[in-house]
mmCIF file of C-alpha atoms in Angstrom:
data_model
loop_
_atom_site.group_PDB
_atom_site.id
_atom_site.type_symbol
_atom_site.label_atom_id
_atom_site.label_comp_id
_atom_site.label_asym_id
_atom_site.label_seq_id
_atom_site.Cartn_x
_atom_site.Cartn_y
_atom_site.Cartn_z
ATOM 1 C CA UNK T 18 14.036 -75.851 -87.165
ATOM 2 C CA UNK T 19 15.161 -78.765 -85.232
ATOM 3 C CA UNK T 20 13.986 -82.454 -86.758
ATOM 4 C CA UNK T 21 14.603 -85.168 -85.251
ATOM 5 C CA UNK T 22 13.881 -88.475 -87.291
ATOM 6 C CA UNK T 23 14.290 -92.053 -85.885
ATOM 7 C CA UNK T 24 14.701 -95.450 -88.081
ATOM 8 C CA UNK T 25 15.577 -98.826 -87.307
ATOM 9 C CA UNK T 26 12.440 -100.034 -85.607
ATOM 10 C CA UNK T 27 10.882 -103.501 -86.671
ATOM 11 C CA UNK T 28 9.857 -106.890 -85.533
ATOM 12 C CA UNK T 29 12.654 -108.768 -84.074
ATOM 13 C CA UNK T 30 12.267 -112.290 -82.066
ATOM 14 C CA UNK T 31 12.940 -113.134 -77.805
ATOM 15 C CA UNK T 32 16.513 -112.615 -77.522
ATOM 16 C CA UNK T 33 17.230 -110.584 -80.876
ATOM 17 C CA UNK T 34 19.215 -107.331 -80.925
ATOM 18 C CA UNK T 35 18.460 -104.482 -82.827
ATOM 19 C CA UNK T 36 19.917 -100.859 -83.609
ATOM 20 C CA UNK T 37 17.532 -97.456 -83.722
ATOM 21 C CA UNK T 38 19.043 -94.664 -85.542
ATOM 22 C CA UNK T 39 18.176 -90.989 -84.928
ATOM 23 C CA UNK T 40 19.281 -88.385 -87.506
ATOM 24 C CA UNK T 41 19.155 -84.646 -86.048
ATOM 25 C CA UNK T 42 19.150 -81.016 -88.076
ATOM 26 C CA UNK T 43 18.752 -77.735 -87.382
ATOM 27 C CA UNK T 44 21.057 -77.374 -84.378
ATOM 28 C CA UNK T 45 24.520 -77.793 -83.476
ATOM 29 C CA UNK T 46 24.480 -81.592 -82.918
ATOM 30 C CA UNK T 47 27.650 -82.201 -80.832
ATOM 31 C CA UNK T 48 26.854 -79.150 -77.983
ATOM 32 C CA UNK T 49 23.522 -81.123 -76.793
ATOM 33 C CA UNK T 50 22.757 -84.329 -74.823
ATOM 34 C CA UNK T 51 20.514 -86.718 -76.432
ATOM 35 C CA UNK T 52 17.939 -89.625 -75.141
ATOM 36 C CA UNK T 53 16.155 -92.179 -75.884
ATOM 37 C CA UNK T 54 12.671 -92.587 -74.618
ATOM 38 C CA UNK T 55 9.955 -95.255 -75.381
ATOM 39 C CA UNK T 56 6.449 -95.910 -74.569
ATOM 40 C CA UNK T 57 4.884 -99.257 -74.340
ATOM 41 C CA UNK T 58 1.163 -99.813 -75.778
ATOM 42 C CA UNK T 59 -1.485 -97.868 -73.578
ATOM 43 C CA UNK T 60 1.527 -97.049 -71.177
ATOM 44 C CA UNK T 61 3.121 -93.827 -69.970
ATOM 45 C CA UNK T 62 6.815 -92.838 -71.182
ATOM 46 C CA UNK T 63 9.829 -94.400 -69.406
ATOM 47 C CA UNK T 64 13.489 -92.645 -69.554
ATOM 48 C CA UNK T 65 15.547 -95.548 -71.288
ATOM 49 C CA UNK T 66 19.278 -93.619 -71.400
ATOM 50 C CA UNK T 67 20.911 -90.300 -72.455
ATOM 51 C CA UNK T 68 24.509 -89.342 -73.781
ATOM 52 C CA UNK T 69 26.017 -86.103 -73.113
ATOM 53 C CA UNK T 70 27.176 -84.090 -75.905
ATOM 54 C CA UNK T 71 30.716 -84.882 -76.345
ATOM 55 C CA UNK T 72 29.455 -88.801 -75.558
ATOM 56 C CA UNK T 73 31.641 -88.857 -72.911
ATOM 57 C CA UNK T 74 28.854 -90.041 -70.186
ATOM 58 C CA UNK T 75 26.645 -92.638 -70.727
ATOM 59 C CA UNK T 76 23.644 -93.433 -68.282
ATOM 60 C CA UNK T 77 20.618 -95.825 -67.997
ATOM 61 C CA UNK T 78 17.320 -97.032 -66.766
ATOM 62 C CA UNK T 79 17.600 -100.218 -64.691
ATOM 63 C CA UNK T 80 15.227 -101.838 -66.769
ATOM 64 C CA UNK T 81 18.058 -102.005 -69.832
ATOM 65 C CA UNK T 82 21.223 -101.677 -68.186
ATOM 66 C CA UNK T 83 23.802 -104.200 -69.247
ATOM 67 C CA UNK T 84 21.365 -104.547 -72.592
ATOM 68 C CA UNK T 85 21.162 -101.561 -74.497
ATOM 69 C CA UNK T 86 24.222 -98.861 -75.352
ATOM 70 C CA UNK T 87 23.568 -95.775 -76.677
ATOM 71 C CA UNK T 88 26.068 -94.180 -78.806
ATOM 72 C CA UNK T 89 26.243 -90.947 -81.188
ATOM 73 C CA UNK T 90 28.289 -90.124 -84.273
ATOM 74 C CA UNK T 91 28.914 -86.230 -84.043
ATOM 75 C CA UNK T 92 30.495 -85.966 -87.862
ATOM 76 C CA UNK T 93 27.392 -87.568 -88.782
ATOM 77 C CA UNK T 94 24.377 -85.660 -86.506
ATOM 78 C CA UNK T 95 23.501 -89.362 -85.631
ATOM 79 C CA UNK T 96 21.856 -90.916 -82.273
ATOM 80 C CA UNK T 97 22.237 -94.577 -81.508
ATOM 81 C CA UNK T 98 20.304 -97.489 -79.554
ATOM 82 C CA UNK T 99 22.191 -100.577 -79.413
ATOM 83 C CA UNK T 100 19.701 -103.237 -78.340
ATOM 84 C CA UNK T 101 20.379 -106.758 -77.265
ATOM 85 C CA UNK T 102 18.405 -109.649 -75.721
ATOM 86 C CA UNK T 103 15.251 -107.714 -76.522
ATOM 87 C CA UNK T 104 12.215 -109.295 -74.183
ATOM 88 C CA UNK T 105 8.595 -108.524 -74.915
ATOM 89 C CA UNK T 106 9.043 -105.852 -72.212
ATOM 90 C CA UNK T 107 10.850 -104.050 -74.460
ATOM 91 C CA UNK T 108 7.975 -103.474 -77.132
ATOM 92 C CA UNK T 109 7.082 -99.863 -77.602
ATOM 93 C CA UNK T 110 7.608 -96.696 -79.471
ATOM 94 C CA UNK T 111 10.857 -95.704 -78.959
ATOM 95 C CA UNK T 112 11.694 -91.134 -79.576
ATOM 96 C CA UNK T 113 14.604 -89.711 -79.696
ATOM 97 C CA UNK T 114 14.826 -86.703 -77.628
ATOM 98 C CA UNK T 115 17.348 -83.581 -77.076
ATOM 99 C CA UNK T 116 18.069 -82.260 -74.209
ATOM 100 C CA UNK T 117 18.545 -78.529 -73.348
ATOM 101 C CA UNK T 118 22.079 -78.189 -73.197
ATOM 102 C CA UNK T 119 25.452 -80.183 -73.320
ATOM 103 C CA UNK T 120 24.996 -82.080 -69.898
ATOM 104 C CA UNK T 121 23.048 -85.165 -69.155
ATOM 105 C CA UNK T 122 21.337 -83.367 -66.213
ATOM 106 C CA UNK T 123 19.551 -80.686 -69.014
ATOM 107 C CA UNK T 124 15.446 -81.666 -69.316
ATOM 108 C CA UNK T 125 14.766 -83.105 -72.638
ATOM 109 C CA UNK T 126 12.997 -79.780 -75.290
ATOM 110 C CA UNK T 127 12.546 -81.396 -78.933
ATOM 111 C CA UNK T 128 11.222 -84.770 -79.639
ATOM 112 C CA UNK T 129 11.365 -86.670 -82.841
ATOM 113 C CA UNK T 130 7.911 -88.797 -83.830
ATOM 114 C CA UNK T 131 8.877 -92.689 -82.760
ATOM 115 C CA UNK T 132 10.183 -96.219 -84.070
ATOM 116 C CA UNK T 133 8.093 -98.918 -83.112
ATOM 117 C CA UNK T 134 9.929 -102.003 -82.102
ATOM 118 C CA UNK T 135 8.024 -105.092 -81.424
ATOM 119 C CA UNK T 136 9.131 -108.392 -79.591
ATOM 120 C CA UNK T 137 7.554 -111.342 -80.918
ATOM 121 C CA UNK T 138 8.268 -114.790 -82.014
ATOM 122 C CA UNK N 27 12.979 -97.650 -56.804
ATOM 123 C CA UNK N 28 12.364 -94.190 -57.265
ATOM 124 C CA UNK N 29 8.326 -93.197 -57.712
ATOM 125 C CA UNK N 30 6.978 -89.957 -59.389
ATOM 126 C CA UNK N 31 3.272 -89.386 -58.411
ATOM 127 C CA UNK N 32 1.237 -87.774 -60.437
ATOM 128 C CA UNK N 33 -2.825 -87.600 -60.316
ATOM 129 C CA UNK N 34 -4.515 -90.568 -62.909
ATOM 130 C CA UNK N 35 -7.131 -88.589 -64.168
ATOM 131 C CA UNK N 36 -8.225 -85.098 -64.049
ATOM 132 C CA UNK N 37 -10.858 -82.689 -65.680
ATOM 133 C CA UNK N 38 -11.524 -79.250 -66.656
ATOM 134 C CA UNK N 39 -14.591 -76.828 -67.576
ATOM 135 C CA UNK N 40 -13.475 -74.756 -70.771
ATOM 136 C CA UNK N 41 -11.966 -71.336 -69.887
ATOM 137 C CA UNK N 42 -11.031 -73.078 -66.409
ATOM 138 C CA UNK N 43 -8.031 -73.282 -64.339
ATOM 139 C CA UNK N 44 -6.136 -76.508 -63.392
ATOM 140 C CA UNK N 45 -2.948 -77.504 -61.612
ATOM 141 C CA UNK N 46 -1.305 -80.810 -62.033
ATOM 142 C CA UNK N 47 1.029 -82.081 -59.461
ATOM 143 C CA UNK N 48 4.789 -84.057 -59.670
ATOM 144 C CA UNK N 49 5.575 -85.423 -56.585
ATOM 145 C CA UNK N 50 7.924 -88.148 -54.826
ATOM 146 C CA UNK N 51 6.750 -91.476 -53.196
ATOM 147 C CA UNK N 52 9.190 -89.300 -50.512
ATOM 148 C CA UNK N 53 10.591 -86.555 -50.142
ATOM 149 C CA UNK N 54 9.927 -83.152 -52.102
ATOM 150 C CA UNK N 55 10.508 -82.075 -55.439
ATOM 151 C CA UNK N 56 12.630 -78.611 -55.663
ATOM 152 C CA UNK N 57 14.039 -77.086 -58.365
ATOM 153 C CA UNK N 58 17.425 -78.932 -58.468
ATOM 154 C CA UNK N 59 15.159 -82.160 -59.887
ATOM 155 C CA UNK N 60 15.080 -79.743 -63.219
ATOM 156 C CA UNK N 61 11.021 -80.803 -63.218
ATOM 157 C CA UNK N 62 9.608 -80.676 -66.858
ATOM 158 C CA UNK N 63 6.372 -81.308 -68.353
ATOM 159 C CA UNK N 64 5.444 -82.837 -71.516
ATOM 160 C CA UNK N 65 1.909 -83.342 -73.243
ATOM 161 C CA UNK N 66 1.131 -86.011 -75.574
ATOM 162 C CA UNK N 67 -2.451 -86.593 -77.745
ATOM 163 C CA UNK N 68 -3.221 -90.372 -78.325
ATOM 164 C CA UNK N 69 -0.843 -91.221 -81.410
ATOM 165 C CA UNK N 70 1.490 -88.117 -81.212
ATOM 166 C CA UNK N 71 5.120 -87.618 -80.002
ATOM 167 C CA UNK N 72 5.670 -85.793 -76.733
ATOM 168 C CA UNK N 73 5.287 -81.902 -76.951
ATOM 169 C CA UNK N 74 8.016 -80.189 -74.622
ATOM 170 C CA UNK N 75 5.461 -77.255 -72.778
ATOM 171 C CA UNK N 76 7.676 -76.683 -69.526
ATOM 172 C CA UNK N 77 11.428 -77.569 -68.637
ATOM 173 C CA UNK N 78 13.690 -76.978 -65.658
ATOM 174 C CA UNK N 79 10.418 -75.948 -63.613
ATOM 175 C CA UNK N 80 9.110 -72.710 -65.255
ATOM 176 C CA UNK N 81 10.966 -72.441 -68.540
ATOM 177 C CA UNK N 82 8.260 -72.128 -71.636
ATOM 178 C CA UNK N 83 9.099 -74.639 -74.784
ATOM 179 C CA UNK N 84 9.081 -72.858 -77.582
ATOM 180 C CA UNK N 85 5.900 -71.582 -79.275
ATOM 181 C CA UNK N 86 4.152 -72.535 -75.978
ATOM 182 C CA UNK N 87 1.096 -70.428 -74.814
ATOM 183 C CA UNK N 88 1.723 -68.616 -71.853
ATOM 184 C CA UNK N 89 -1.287 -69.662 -70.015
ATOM 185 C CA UNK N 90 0.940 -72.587 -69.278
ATOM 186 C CA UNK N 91 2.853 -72.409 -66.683
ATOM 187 C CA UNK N 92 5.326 -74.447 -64.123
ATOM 188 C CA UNK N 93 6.381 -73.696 -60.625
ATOM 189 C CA UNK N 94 6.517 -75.444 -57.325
ATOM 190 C CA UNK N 95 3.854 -75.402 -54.762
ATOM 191 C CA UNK N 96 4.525 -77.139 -51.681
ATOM 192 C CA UNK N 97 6.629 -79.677 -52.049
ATOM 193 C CA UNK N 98 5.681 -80.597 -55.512
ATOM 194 C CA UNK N 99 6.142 -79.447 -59.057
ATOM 195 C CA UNK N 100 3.320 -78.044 -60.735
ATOM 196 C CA UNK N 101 1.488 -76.956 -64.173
ATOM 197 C CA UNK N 102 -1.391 -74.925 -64.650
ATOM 198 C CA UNK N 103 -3.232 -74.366 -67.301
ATOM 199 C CA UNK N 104 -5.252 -70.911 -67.091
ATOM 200 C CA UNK N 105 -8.501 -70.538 -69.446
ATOM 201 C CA UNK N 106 -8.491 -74.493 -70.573
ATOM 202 C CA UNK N 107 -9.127 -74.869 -73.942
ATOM 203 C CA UNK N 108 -11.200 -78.133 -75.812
ATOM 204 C CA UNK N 109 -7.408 -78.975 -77.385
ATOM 205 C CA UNK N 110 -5.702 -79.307 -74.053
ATOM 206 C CA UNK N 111 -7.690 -82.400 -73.344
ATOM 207 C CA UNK N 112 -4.271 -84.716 -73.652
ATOM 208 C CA UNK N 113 -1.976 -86.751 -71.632
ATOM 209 C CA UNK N 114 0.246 -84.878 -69.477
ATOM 210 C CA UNK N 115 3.702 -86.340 -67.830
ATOM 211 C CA UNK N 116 6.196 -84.957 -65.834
ATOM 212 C CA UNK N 117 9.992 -85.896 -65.692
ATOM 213 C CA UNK N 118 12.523 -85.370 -62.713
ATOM 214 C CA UNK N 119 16.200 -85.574 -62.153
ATOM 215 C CA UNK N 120 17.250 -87.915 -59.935
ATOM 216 C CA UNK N 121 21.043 -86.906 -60.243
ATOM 217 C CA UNK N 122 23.980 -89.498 -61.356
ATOM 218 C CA UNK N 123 22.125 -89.116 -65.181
ATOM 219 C CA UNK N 124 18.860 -90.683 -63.978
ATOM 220 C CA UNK N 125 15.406 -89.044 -64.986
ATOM 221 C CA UNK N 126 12.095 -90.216 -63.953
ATOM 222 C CA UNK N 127 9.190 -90.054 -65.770
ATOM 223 C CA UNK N 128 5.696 -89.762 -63.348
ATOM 224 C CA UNK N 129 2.508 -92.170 -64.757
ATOM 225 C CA UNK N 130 0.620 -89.190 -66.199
ATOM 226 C CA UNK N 131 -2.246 -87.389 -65.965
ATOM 227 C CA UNK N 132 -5.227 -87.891 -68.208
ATOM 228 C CA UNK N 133 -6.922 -84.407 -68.505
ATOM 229 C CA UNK N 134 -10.448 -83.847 -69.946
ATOM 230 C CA UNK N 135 -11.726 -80.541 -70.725
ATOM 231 C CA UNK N 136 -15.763 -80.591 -70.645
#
């Protein structure tokens, strides 16, 4: 069964950085992309970045390019969100989703149940 | 800035048939945008139902459905059931790693 279980969310002030984990079982890890998408309070979902499998290629939204870097640790099943100069735009639930195959261009199939970061001095 | 339409609201009589559209602010959707559909209850994750246009999720009903009609993606949803009132978003692929995510659809079943 896959699980997918994020960590790492919190209050953090203007400006702070923080870093979401994602812990994955129940599939071969390494031969899927994985994303990161997050949902702002009474708002739809918005595609924040994916890594291919190998984490080889990197993309992401315009809205935290330059700001965020997602990473992944293959010996350790592990997604990453890197987050710096965090703006109260950036408050929301944040999943951690895998995609359908190794590429970035697969749709996204299993989603894990949120981290809630919130922006706020 | 790339827009995904989808319909705000929409609503169903139980046992019903519905079909939610994914378009673009311009141009058409086709298959190579990999269009997916996802539906979400108020305080739950995302639930995968459709990927890559017409490919079932796992453990999803059959009388969901994705194809494209037009020059949209689509889901239907044949013989609506009371638990299928939920949010319902759509992704595309905009190519160089980029995917789009549509507003969503609010659908009530009454």
């Amino acid at each position: 069964e896959v699980q997918l279980l994020e960590s790492g969310g919190g209050l953090v002030q203007p400006g702070g950085s923080l870093r979401l984990s994602c812990a994955a079982s129940g599939f071969t890890f390494g031969s899927y992309a994985m994303s990161w998408v997050r949902q702002a309070p009474g708002k739809g979902l918005e595609w924040v970045s994916i890594i291919s499998g190998s984490g080889g290629s990197t993309y992401y939204a315009d809205s935290v390019e330059g700001r965020f870097t997602i990473s992944r640790d293959n010996s350790k099943n592990t997604l990453y969100l890197h987050m710096n100069s965090l703006g109260a735009e950036d408050t929301a639930v944040y999943y951690c989703a895998k995609g359908s195959g190794e590429s970035a261009a697969r749709p996204l199939d299993y989603w894990g149940q949120g981290t809630l970061v919130t922006v706020s001095s | 800035q790339t827009v995904v339409t989808q319909e705000p609201s929409f609503s169903v009589s139980p046992g019903g048939t519905v079909t939610l559209t994914c378009g673009l602010g311009s141009g058409s959707v086709s298959t190579s945008y990999h269009p997916s559909w996802y539906q979400q209850t108020p305080g739950q994750a995302p639930r995968t139902l459709i990927y890559s246009t017409n490919t079932r999720s796992s453990g999803v009903p059959d009388r969901f459905s994705g194809s494209i009609l037009g020059n949209k993606a689509a889901l239907t949803i044949t013989g609506a059931q009371a638990d299928d009132e939920s949010d319902y978003y759509c992704v595309l692929y905009m190519g160089s790693g980029i995917w789009v995510f549509g507003g969503g659809t609010k659908l009530t079943v009454l």
